[in-house]
Coordinates of C-alpha atoms and ligand atoms in Angstrom, one line a residue:
X1 CA -25.5 -57.8 40.9
X2 CA -28.3 -60.3 40.7
X3 CA -26.8 -63.5 41.9
X4 CA -28.3 -65.8 44.4
X5 CA -25.1 -65.7 46.5
X6 CA -25.5 -62.2 47.9
X7 CA -29.0 -62.9 48.9
X8 CA -28.0 -66.2 50.6
X9 CA -25.2 -64.3 52.5
X10 CA -27.7 -61.8 53.7
X11 CA -30.1 -64.5 54.9
X12 CA -27.3 -66.3 56.7
X13 CA -26.0 -63.1 58.2
X14 CA -29.4 -62.2 59.6
X15 CA -29.4 -65.4 61.6
X16 CA -26.0 -65.0 63.3
X17 CA -27.1 -62.7 66.1
X18 CA -25.7 -59.3 67.0
X19 CA -21.9 -58.9 67.0
X20 CA -21.3 -62.3 65.4
X21 CA -18.8 -63.3 62.7
X22 CA -18.9 -66.4 60.5
X23 CA -15.9 -68.1 58.9
X24 CA -16.3 -70.4 56.0
X25 CA -13.3 -72.1 54.2
X26 CA -13.5 -73.8 50.9
X27 CA -12.2 -77.4 50.5
X28 CA -8.6 -78.3 50.5
X29 CA -6.8 -79.6 47.4
X30 CA -6.2 -83.3 48.0
X31 CA -3.2 -85.1 46.8
X32 CA -4.0 -88.2 44.8
X33 CA -0.5 -89.5 44.6
X34 CA 2.9 -87.8 44.4
X35 CA 2.4 -84.8 41.9
X36 CA -1.2 -85.5 41.0
X37 CA -4.1 -84.0 42.8
X38 CA -7.7 -85.1 42.9
X39 CA -9.9 -82.8 40.7
X40 CA -10.7 -79.9 43.0
X41 CA -14.3 -79.6 44.2
X42 CA -15.2 -76.6 46.3
X43 CA -16.7 -77.0 49.8
X44 CA -20.5 -77.1 49.4
X45 CA -21.2 -74.5 52.1
X46 CA -18.6 -72.1 50.7
X47 CA -19.8 -72.6 47.1
X48 CA -23.4 -72.0 48.3
X49 CA -22.5 -68.6 49.8
X50 CA -20.1 -67.4 47.1
X51 CA -20.4 -69.2 43.8
X52 CA -16.5 -69.1 43.9
X53 CA -14.8 -72.3 42.8
X54 CA -11.1 -71.6 43.2
X55 CA -9.2 -73.4 45.9
X56 CA -7.5 -71.6 48.8
X57 CA -10.4 -69.3 49.6
X58 CA -12.2 -68.2 52.8
X59 CA -15.3 -66.2 53.4
X60 CA -15.7 -64.1 56.5
X61 CA -19.3 -62.9 57.0
X62 CA -20.4 -60.4 59.6
X63 CA -23.8 -60.3 61.2
X64 CA -24.1 -56.8 59.7
X65 CA -23.9 -58.5 56.2
X66 CA -20.4 -57.4 55.5
X67 CA -18.5 -60.0 53.6
X68 CA -14.7 -60.4 53.2
X69 CA -13.1 -62.9 50.8
X70 CA -9.6 -64.2 51.0
X71 CA -8.4 -65.7 47.8
X72 CA -5.3 -66.6 45.8
X73 CA -3.5 -63.5 44.6
X74 CA -2.7 -62.9 41.0
X75 CA 0.6 -64.5 40.2
X76 CA 1.8 -64.7 36.6
X77 CA 4.0 -67.7 37.1
X78 CA 1.4 -69.8 39.0
X79 CA -1.3 -68.8 36.5
X80 CA 0.9 -70.1 33.6
X81 CA 0.9 -73.5 35.4
X82 CA -2.4 -73.8 37.1
X83 CA -4.8 -71.4 35.3
X84 CA -6.2 -67.9 35.7
X85 CA -7.0 -66.6 39.2
X86 CA -9.7 -64.1 39.9
X87 CA -7.5 -62.3 42.4
X88 CA -8.6 -60.0 45.3
X89 CA -8.7 -56.8 43.2
X90 CA -11.4 -58.2 40.9
X91 CA -13.3 -60.2 43.5
X92 CA -15.6 -57.5 44.9
X93 CA -17.0 -56.7 41.5
X94 CA -17.2 -60.3 40.4
X95 CA -18.6 -61.8 43.5
X96 CA -20.4 -59.0 45.2
X97 CA -18.2 -59.2 48.4
X98 CA -17.4 -56.0 50.2
X99 CA -13.6 -56.6 50.5
X100 CA -11.1 -59.1 49.3
X101 CA -7.5 -59.9 50.3
X102 CA -4.8 -62.4 49.3
X103 CA -5.2 -65.6 51.2
X104 CA -1.7 -65.4 52.7
X105 CA -3.0 -62.4 54.8
X106 CA -5.6 -64.6 56.4
X107 CA -3.7 -65.2 59.7
X108 CA -2.7 -61.6 60.0
X109 CA -6.2 -60.2 59.4
X110 CA -8.5 -62.7 61.1
X111 CA -7.7 -61.7 64.7
X112 CA -8.6 -58.1 63.7
X113 CA -11.9 -59.3 62.2
X114 CA -12.7 -61.2 65.4
X115 CA -11.8 -58.4 67.8
X116 CA -14.8 -57.0 69.7
X117 CA -17.3 -59.6 68.4
X118 CA -19.6 -61.7 70.5
X119 CA -19.7 -65.0 68.8
X120 CA -17.7 -66.8 66.1
X121 CA -19.5 -69.2 63.9
X122 CA -17.8 -71.8 61.7
X123 CA -18.8 -75.2 60.4
X124 CA -18.0 -77.8 63.1
X125 CA -16.3 -81.1 62.4
X126 CA -16.1 -80.5 58.6
X127 CA -12.5 -79.2 58.0
X128 CA -9.8 -81.0 59.9
X129 CA -7.6 -78.5 61.7
X130 CA -10.1 -75.6 61.5
X131 CA -10.8 -75.6 65.2
X132 CA -7.1 -75.2 65.9
X133 CA -6.8 -72.3 63.5
X134 CA -9.8 -70.6 65.1
X135 CA -8.2 -71.2 68.5
X136 CA -5.0 -69.6 67.3
X137 CA -6.9 -66.5 66.1
X138 CA -8.8 -66.2 69.3
X139 CA -5.6 -66.5 71.2
X140 CA -4.2 -63.5 69.4
X141 CA -7.3 -61.5 70.2
X142 CA -7.0 -62.4 73.9
X143 CA -3.3 -61.4 73.8
X144 CA -4.6 -57.8 73.1
X145 CA -7.0 -57.8 76.1
X146 CA -4.8 -55.4 78.0
X147 CA -5.2 -52.9 75.2
X148 CA -9.0 -53.3 75.6
X149 CA -9.7 -55.8 72.9
X150 CA -12.7 -58.1 73.6
X151 CA -12.6 -61.7 72.4
X152 CA -15.8 -63.5 71.3
X153 CA -17.1 -65.6 74.2
X154 CA -19.2 -68.0 72.0
X155 CA -18.4 -70.5 69.3
X156 CA -21.3 -71.9 67.3
X157 CA -21.8 -74.4 64.6
X158 CA -22.5 -72.6 61.3
X159 CA -23.8 -75.9 59.8
X160 CA -26.9 -75.5 61.9
X161 CA -27.8 -72.3 60.0
X162 CA -26.6 -73.3 56.5
X163 CA -28.1 -76.8 56.6
X164 CA -31.6 -75.4 57.2
X165 CA -31.1 -72.9 54.4
X166 CA -29.8 -75.6 52.0
X167 CA -32.7 -77.9 52.8
X168 CA -35.2 -75.7 51.0
X169 CA -33.9 -75.1 47.5
X170 CA -34.2 -71.6 45.8
X171 CA -35.0 -71.1 42.2
X172 CA -31.4 -71.1 41.1
X173 CA -30.7 -74.4 42.8
X174 CA -33.9 -76.0 41.4
X175 CA -32.9 -75.0 37.9
X176 CA -29.4 -76.6 38.3
X177 CA -30.9 -79.7 39.8
X178 CA -33.4 -80.1 36.9
X179 CA -30.6 -79.7 34.4
X180 CA -28.4 -82.2 36.3
X181 CA -31.2 -84.7 36.4
X182 CA -31.9 -84.3 32.7
X183 CA -28.3 -85.0 31.8
X184 CA -28.2 -88.1 34.0
X185 CA -31.5 -89.3 32.5
X186 CA -29.9 -89.1 29.0
X187 CA -26.9 -91.0 30.3
X188 CA -29.1 -93.8 31.6
X189 CA -30.9 -94.0 28.2
X190 CA -27.6 -94.2 26.4
X191 CA -26.3 -97.0 28.7
X192 CA -29.5 -99.0 28.2
X193 CA -29.3 -98.7 24.5
X194 CA -25.6 -99.6 24.4
X195 CA -26.2 -102.7 26.4
X196 CA -28.9 -104.0 24.0
X197 CA -27.0 -103.0 20.9
X198 CA -23.8 -104.7 21.9
X199 CA -25.5 -107.9 22.9
X200 CA -27.4 -107.9 19.6
X201 CA -24.1 -107.6 17.8
X202 CA -22.7 -110.5 19.8
X203 CA -20.1 -108.4 21.6
X204 CA -18.5 -109.0 25.0
X205 CA -20.3 -106.5 27.2
X206 CA -18.7 -105.4 30.4
X207 CA -19.9 -103.2 33.2
X208 CA -17.2 -100.7 32.3
X209 CA -18.6 -100.3 28.8
X210 CA -21.8 -98.9 30.3
X211 CA -19.9 -96.8 32.8
X212 CA -18.0 -95.2 29.8
X213 CA -21.4 -94.4 28.2
X214 CA -22.5 -92.6 31.4
X215 CA -19.4 -90.6 31.7
X216 CA -19.5 -89.7 28.0
X217 CA -23.0 -88.2 28.3
X218 CA -22.2 -86.5 31.6
X219 CA -19.2 -84.7 30.2
X220 CA -20.8 -84.1 26.8
X221 CA -23.4 -81.9 28.5
X222 CA -21.1 -80.0 30.8
X223 CA -21.2 -81.9 34.0
X224 CA -17.9 -81.6 35.9
X225 CA -18.0 -85.0 37.6
X226 CA -20.2 -87.9 38.6
X227 CA -21.9 -86.9 41.8
X228 CA -20.7 -90.2 43.4
X229 CA -19.1 -93.4 42.2
X230 CA -21.3 -94.9 39.6
X231 CA -22.8 -98.3 40.3
X232 CA -23.1 -100.5 37.2
X233 CA -24.0 -104.0 38.4
X234 CA -24.7 -107.0 36.2
X235 CA -26.9 -109.8 37.5
X236 CA -26.2 -110.9 41.1
X237 CA -23.8 -107.9 41.6
X238 CA -27.0 -105.8 41.9
X239 CA -27.5 -107.4 45.3
X240 CA -24.3 -105.7 46.6
X241 CA -25.7 -102.3 47.6
X242 CA -22.4 -100.4 47.2
X243 CA -21.1 -102.3 44.2
X244 CA -19.0 -100.1 41.8
X245 CA -18.8 -100.3 38.0
X246 CA -16.3 -103.0 37.5
X247 CA -15.3 -105.5 34.8
X248 CA -18.0 -108.2 35.2
X249 CA -19.5 -109.6 32.0
X250 CA -23.1 -108.5 31.2
X251 CA -25.0 -111.5 30.0
X252 CA -28.0 -111.9 27.8
X253 CA -31.0 -112.7 30.0
X254 CA -29.6 -110.8 33.1
X255 CA -30.7 -107.6 34.6
X256 CA -28.4 -104.6 35.0
X257 CA -28.7 -102.1 37.8
X258 CA -27.2 -98.7 37.2
X259 CA -27.2 -96.1 40.0
X260 CA -25.4 -93.0 38.6
X261 CA -25.9 -89.3 38.5
X262 CA -23.9 -86.3 37.4
X263 CA -22.9 -83.2 39.3
X264 CA -23.6 -79.9 37.6
X265 CA -22.1 -76.7 39.0
X266 CA -22.1 -78.1 42.5
X267 CA -25.5 -79.9 42.4
X268 CA -26.0 -83.7 42.4
X269 CA -28.5 -85.9 40.7
X270 CA -29.1 -89.5 41.8
X271 CA -30.9 -91.9 39.5
X272 CA -31.2 -95.7 39.5
X273 CA -32.6 -97.8 36.8
X274 CA -32.8 -101.6 36.4
X275 CA -33.2 -103.0 33.0
X276 CA -32.9 -106.3 31.1
X277 CA -29.4 -106.4 29.5
X278 CA -30.9 -107.5 26.2
X279 CA -33.9 -105.3 26.3
X280 CA -36.6 -107.9 27.2
X281 CA -37.7 -108.6 30.8
X282 CA -38.3 -112.3 31.6
X283 CA -41.6 -113.1 33.5
X284 CA -40.0 -113.2 37.0
X285 CA -37.9 -110.2 36.3
X286 CA -40.9 -108.2 35.2
X287 CA -43.1 -109.4 38.2
X288 CA -40.5 -108.2 40.7
X289 CA -39.8 -105.0 38.7
X290 CA -43.5 -104.1 38.7
X291 CA -43.7 -104.6 42.4
X292 CA -40.8 -102.2 43.0
X293 CA -42.3 -99.7 40.6
X294 CA -45.7 -99.9 42.3
X295 CA -43.9 -99.2 45.7
X296 CA -42.2 -96.2 44.2
X297 CA -45.5 -94.9 42.8
X298 CA -46.9 -95.2 46.4
X299 CA -43.9 -93.3 47.7
X300 CA -44.4 -90.5 45.1
X301 CA -48.1 -90.2 46.1
X302 CA -47.0 -89.8 49.7
X303 CA -44.6 -87.0 49.0
X304 CA -46.3 -83.7 49.4
X305 CA -46.1 -80.6 51.7
X306 CA -47.3 -81.4 55.2
X307 CA -46.3 -85.1 54.9
X308 CA -43.5 -86.5 57.1
X309 CA -40.2 -87.5 55.6
X310 CA -40.9 -91.1 56.7
X311 CA -44.3 -91.2 54.9
X312 CA -42.9 -92.2 51.5
X313 CA -40.8 -95.0 53.1
X314 CA -43.9 -96.3 55.0
X315 CA -46.0 -96.2 51.8
X316 CA -43.2 -98.2 50.0
X317 CA -43.0 -100.8 52.7
X318 CA -46.8 -101.4 52.7
X319 CA -46.7 -102.2 48.9
X320 CA -43.5 -104.3 49.1
X321 CA -44.8 -106.3 52.1
X322 CA -48.0 -107.3 50.3
X323 CA -46.2 -108.0 47.0
X324 CA -43.6 -110.2 48.7
X325 CA -46.4 -112.4 50.0
X326 CA -48.3 -112.3 46.7
X327 CA -45.1 -113.4 44.8
X328 CA -44.3 -116.1 47.3
X329 CA -41.0 -114.6 48.4
X330 CA -42.5 -114.6 51.9
X331 CA -44.7 -117.4 53.1
X332 CA -47.9 -116.2 54.7
X333 CA -48.1 -119.4 56.7
X334 CA -44.8 -118.4 58.4
X335 CA -44.9 -114.6 58.5
X336 CA -48.7 -113.9 58.6
X337 CA -50.3 -110.9 56.9
X338 CA -48.7 -107.9 55.3
X339 CA -49.3 -106.0 58.6
X340 CA -47.3 -108.7 60.4
X341 CA -44.6 -108.5 57.8
X342 CA -44.3 -104.8 58.5
X343 CA -44.5 -105.1 62.3
X344 CA -41.9 -107.8 62.4
X345 CA -39.8 -106.2 59.6
X346 CA -39.9 -109.6 57.8
X347 CA -39.3 -107.7 54.5
X348 CA -35.8 -106.7 55.7
X349 CA -33.8 -109.5 54.1
X350 CA -35.1 -108.2 50.7
X351 CA -35.3 -104.5 51.5
X352 CA -32.6 -103.3 53.9
X353 CA -32.2 -99.6 53.1
X354 CA -34.4 -96.6 53.5
X355 CA -36.5 -95.1 50.7
X356 CA -35.2 -91.5 50.7
X357 CA -32.5 -89.1 51.5
X358 CA -32.2 -85.3 51.0
X359 CA -30.5 -84.4 47.7
X360 CA -28.8 -81.1 46.8
X361 CA -25.2 -80.0 46.6
X362 CA -24.2 -83.2 48.3
X363 CA -25.8 -86.5 47.1
X364 CA -26.7 -87.3 50.7
X365 CA -27.5 -83.7 51.3
X366 CA -27.5 -81.8 54.6
X367 CA -30.6 -81.0 56.6
X368 CA -32.1 -82.5 59.7
X369 CA -34.4 -85.4 59.3
X370 CA -36.2 -84.5 62.6
X371 CA -38.8 -81.8 62.7
X372 CA -37.0 -78.9 64.5
X373 CA -40.0 -77.8 66.5
X374 CA -40.5 -81.4 67.8
X375 CA -37.1 -82.5 68.8
X376 CA -38.2 -82.9 72.4
X377 CA -40.9 -85.4 71.6
X378 CA -39.1 -88.7 72.1
X379 CA -40.8 -92.1 71.9
X380 CA -39.2 -95.4 72.5
X381 CA -39.7 -98.7 70.7
X382 CA -37.9 -102.0 70.5
X383 CA -36.6 -103.2 67.1
X384 CA -38.4 -106.5 66.3
X385 CA -35.3 -107.9 64.6
X386 CA -32.4 -106.8 66.8
X387 CA -34.2 -106.2 70.1
X388 CA -32.4 -102.9 70.3
X389 CA -34.2 -100.0 72.1
X390 CA -34.7 -97.2 69.6
X391 CA -35.5 -93.6 70.4
X392 CA -37.6 -91.9 67.7
X393 CA -38.3 -88.3 67.2
X394 CA -41.0 -86.9 64.9
X395 CA -39.7 -87.0 61.3
X396 CA -39.3 -83.8 59.3
X397 CA -42.4 -82.3 57.8
X398 CA -42.0 -81.9 54.0
X399 CA -42.1 -78.3 52.6
X400 CA -42.2 -77.0 49.1
X401 CA -38.7 -76.7 47.6
X402 CA -37.2 -79.7 49.5
X403 CA -35.7 -82.3 47.3
X404 CA -35.5 -86.0 48.2
X405 CA -34.9 -89.3 46.4
X406 CA -37.5 -92.0 46.1
X407 CA -35.5 -95.2 45.8
X408 CA -37.2 -98.5 46.8
X409 CA -35.6 -101.8 45.8
X410 CA -35.6 -105.5 46.3
X411 CA -32.5 -107.7 46.5
X412 CA -33.0 -111.4 46.4
X413 CA -30.2 -113.7 47.5
X414 CA -30.4 -117.4 46.9
X415 CA -32.3 -119.1 49.8
X416 CA -34.3 -122.4 50.0
X417 CA -37.3 -120.4 51.1
X418 CA -37.3 -118.3 48.0
X419 CA -38.7 -119.5 44.6
X420 CA -35.7 -120.1 42.4
X421 CA -36.7 -117.8 39.5
X422 CA -36.1 -114.8 41.7
X423 CA -32.7 -115.8 42.9
X424 CA -30.0 -113.1 42.4
X425 CA -32.4 -110.5 41.1
X426 CA -31.5 -107.0 42.4
X427 CA -33.8 -104.2 41.5
X428 CA -33.9 -100.5 42.5
X429 CA -35.7 -97.6 40.9
X430 CA -34.6 -94.2 42.0
X431 CA -36.0 -90.8 41.1
X432 CA -35.4 -87.3 42.4
X433 CA -38.5 -85.6 43.8
X434 CA -39.0 -81.9 44.3
X435 CA -41.7 -81.2 46.8
X436 CA -44.2 -78.8 45.1
X437 CA -47.4 -77.1 46.2
X438 CA -49.6 -79.9 45.0
X439 CA -47.3 -82.9 45.7
X440 CA -44.0 -83.7 44.1
X441 CA -42.3 -83.4 40.7
X442 CA -40.0 -86.2 39.6
X443 CA -37.3 -84.3 37.8
X444 CA -35.4 -87.5 36.7
X445 CA -38.1 -89.0 34.5
X446 CA -36.2 -88.2 31.3
X447 CA -35.4 -91.9 31.5
X448 CA -38.5 -94.0 31.7
X449 CA -39.4 -96.4 34.5
X450 CA -42.4 -98.2 32.8
X451 CA -41.1 -101.6 31.7
X452 CA -42.8 -101.4 28.3
X453 CA -41.2 -98.0 27.7
X454 CA -37.8 -99.4 28.7
X455 CA -38.2 -102.3 26.3
X456 CA -39.3 -99.9 23.5
X457 CA -36.3 -97.6 23.9
X458 CA -33.9 -100.6 24.0
X459 CA -35.2 -101.8 20.7
X460 CA -34.3 -98.4 19.2
Ligands
LIG1 N1 -26.3 -93.2 44.9 C1 -26.3 -93.1 46.3 C2 -27.7 -93.3 46.8 O1 -28.5 -93.7 46.1 O2 -28.0 -93.1 47.9
MN2 MN1 -29.9 -92.1 46.5
MN3 MN1 -28.5 -93.6 43.9

């Protein structure tokens, strides 16, 4: 069977070491209230290794590559209420696993699978109660010691292996991420156009109206859920970094910031656009927007194999620092040159988050931000704002197939030192970058960033 899952299991198994076993549960069904559950979303690690999206499932993977699945048994009555189950009989052919058993046999079979192994791997600190269950199984193996059973002596964190694998995306993942980004881009276009159209018609436009347009487009193209709570922030609400789509009125003359992305078959997209509600930037809005855009361009140019994860952020900050001086948001007489602005982190009141994070199955995806071969190289510095002593380790070196966001922003709160036309403007531009051989590919540009292009599509 030519699925990516078998190949991923083989690659993971090859890293476990001789005589090891790995245990990977999927997510739990979470109760929302009384008889209603939250929509089920499989655990990302489990999904990555199996492609199997039913709840109540476990994968046990041996270092020899042998895989055992535990899943819900066929059950006519439950299937009438909850839907068709694959069932253990069909699982080997459907999923390429070697064996499958009903999940109620897990506790009975796991001790046997752990007997005479050297190490048990499972994802640490991800599934409440998992450690206790593993302890229970190990206890049962030990209880058989007098019959000659050997219990594994080592326990290791499976996240370490899987995080590294998931950090570099394979072709199947990149295809899904491109498709997710394309759907999200369409959703942003739709929300922009709706905003302008409703305002032109003199309607009362609320943040939730645009949120509804996003959801429509996501679902219309097969996305299961938003990858995170959508931010639709009118005017000053954009300065609240974790604002959620609410009921505030969207007014003619204001900017709207939308940070929203769909999830498609387990893969996230993450896009932010900031646009004039009525389709026309004012002078100060455009000036600040073009500064953020230039800083994002600098970030994209710094994103290539061999660069450090921190390079796009540093490129962004260089552009923003100079621009804040040029636009008069920072006073050179007080803060000095752009270099001083950077050294003193004087830009921080306007730009208080980082430029990038890994993107993949999880919107803030797994993967170390430190270069693994350089973890021992620690340097110390004092933060110029807090005075705190910070230990730095060399940042991750970018490789082809890694995916990260590029999301600079500026958030201007009212202050006497800031020219009034910029007050309450919050701007972020966020795209999803795949590191390619020659640099990076922005897979989320189905929605434009150029201010003229945004104005043009909002006229349509
Ligand atoms: N939407 C979450 C983030 O941009 O990090
Ligand atoms: Mn992001
Ligand atoms: Mn975002």
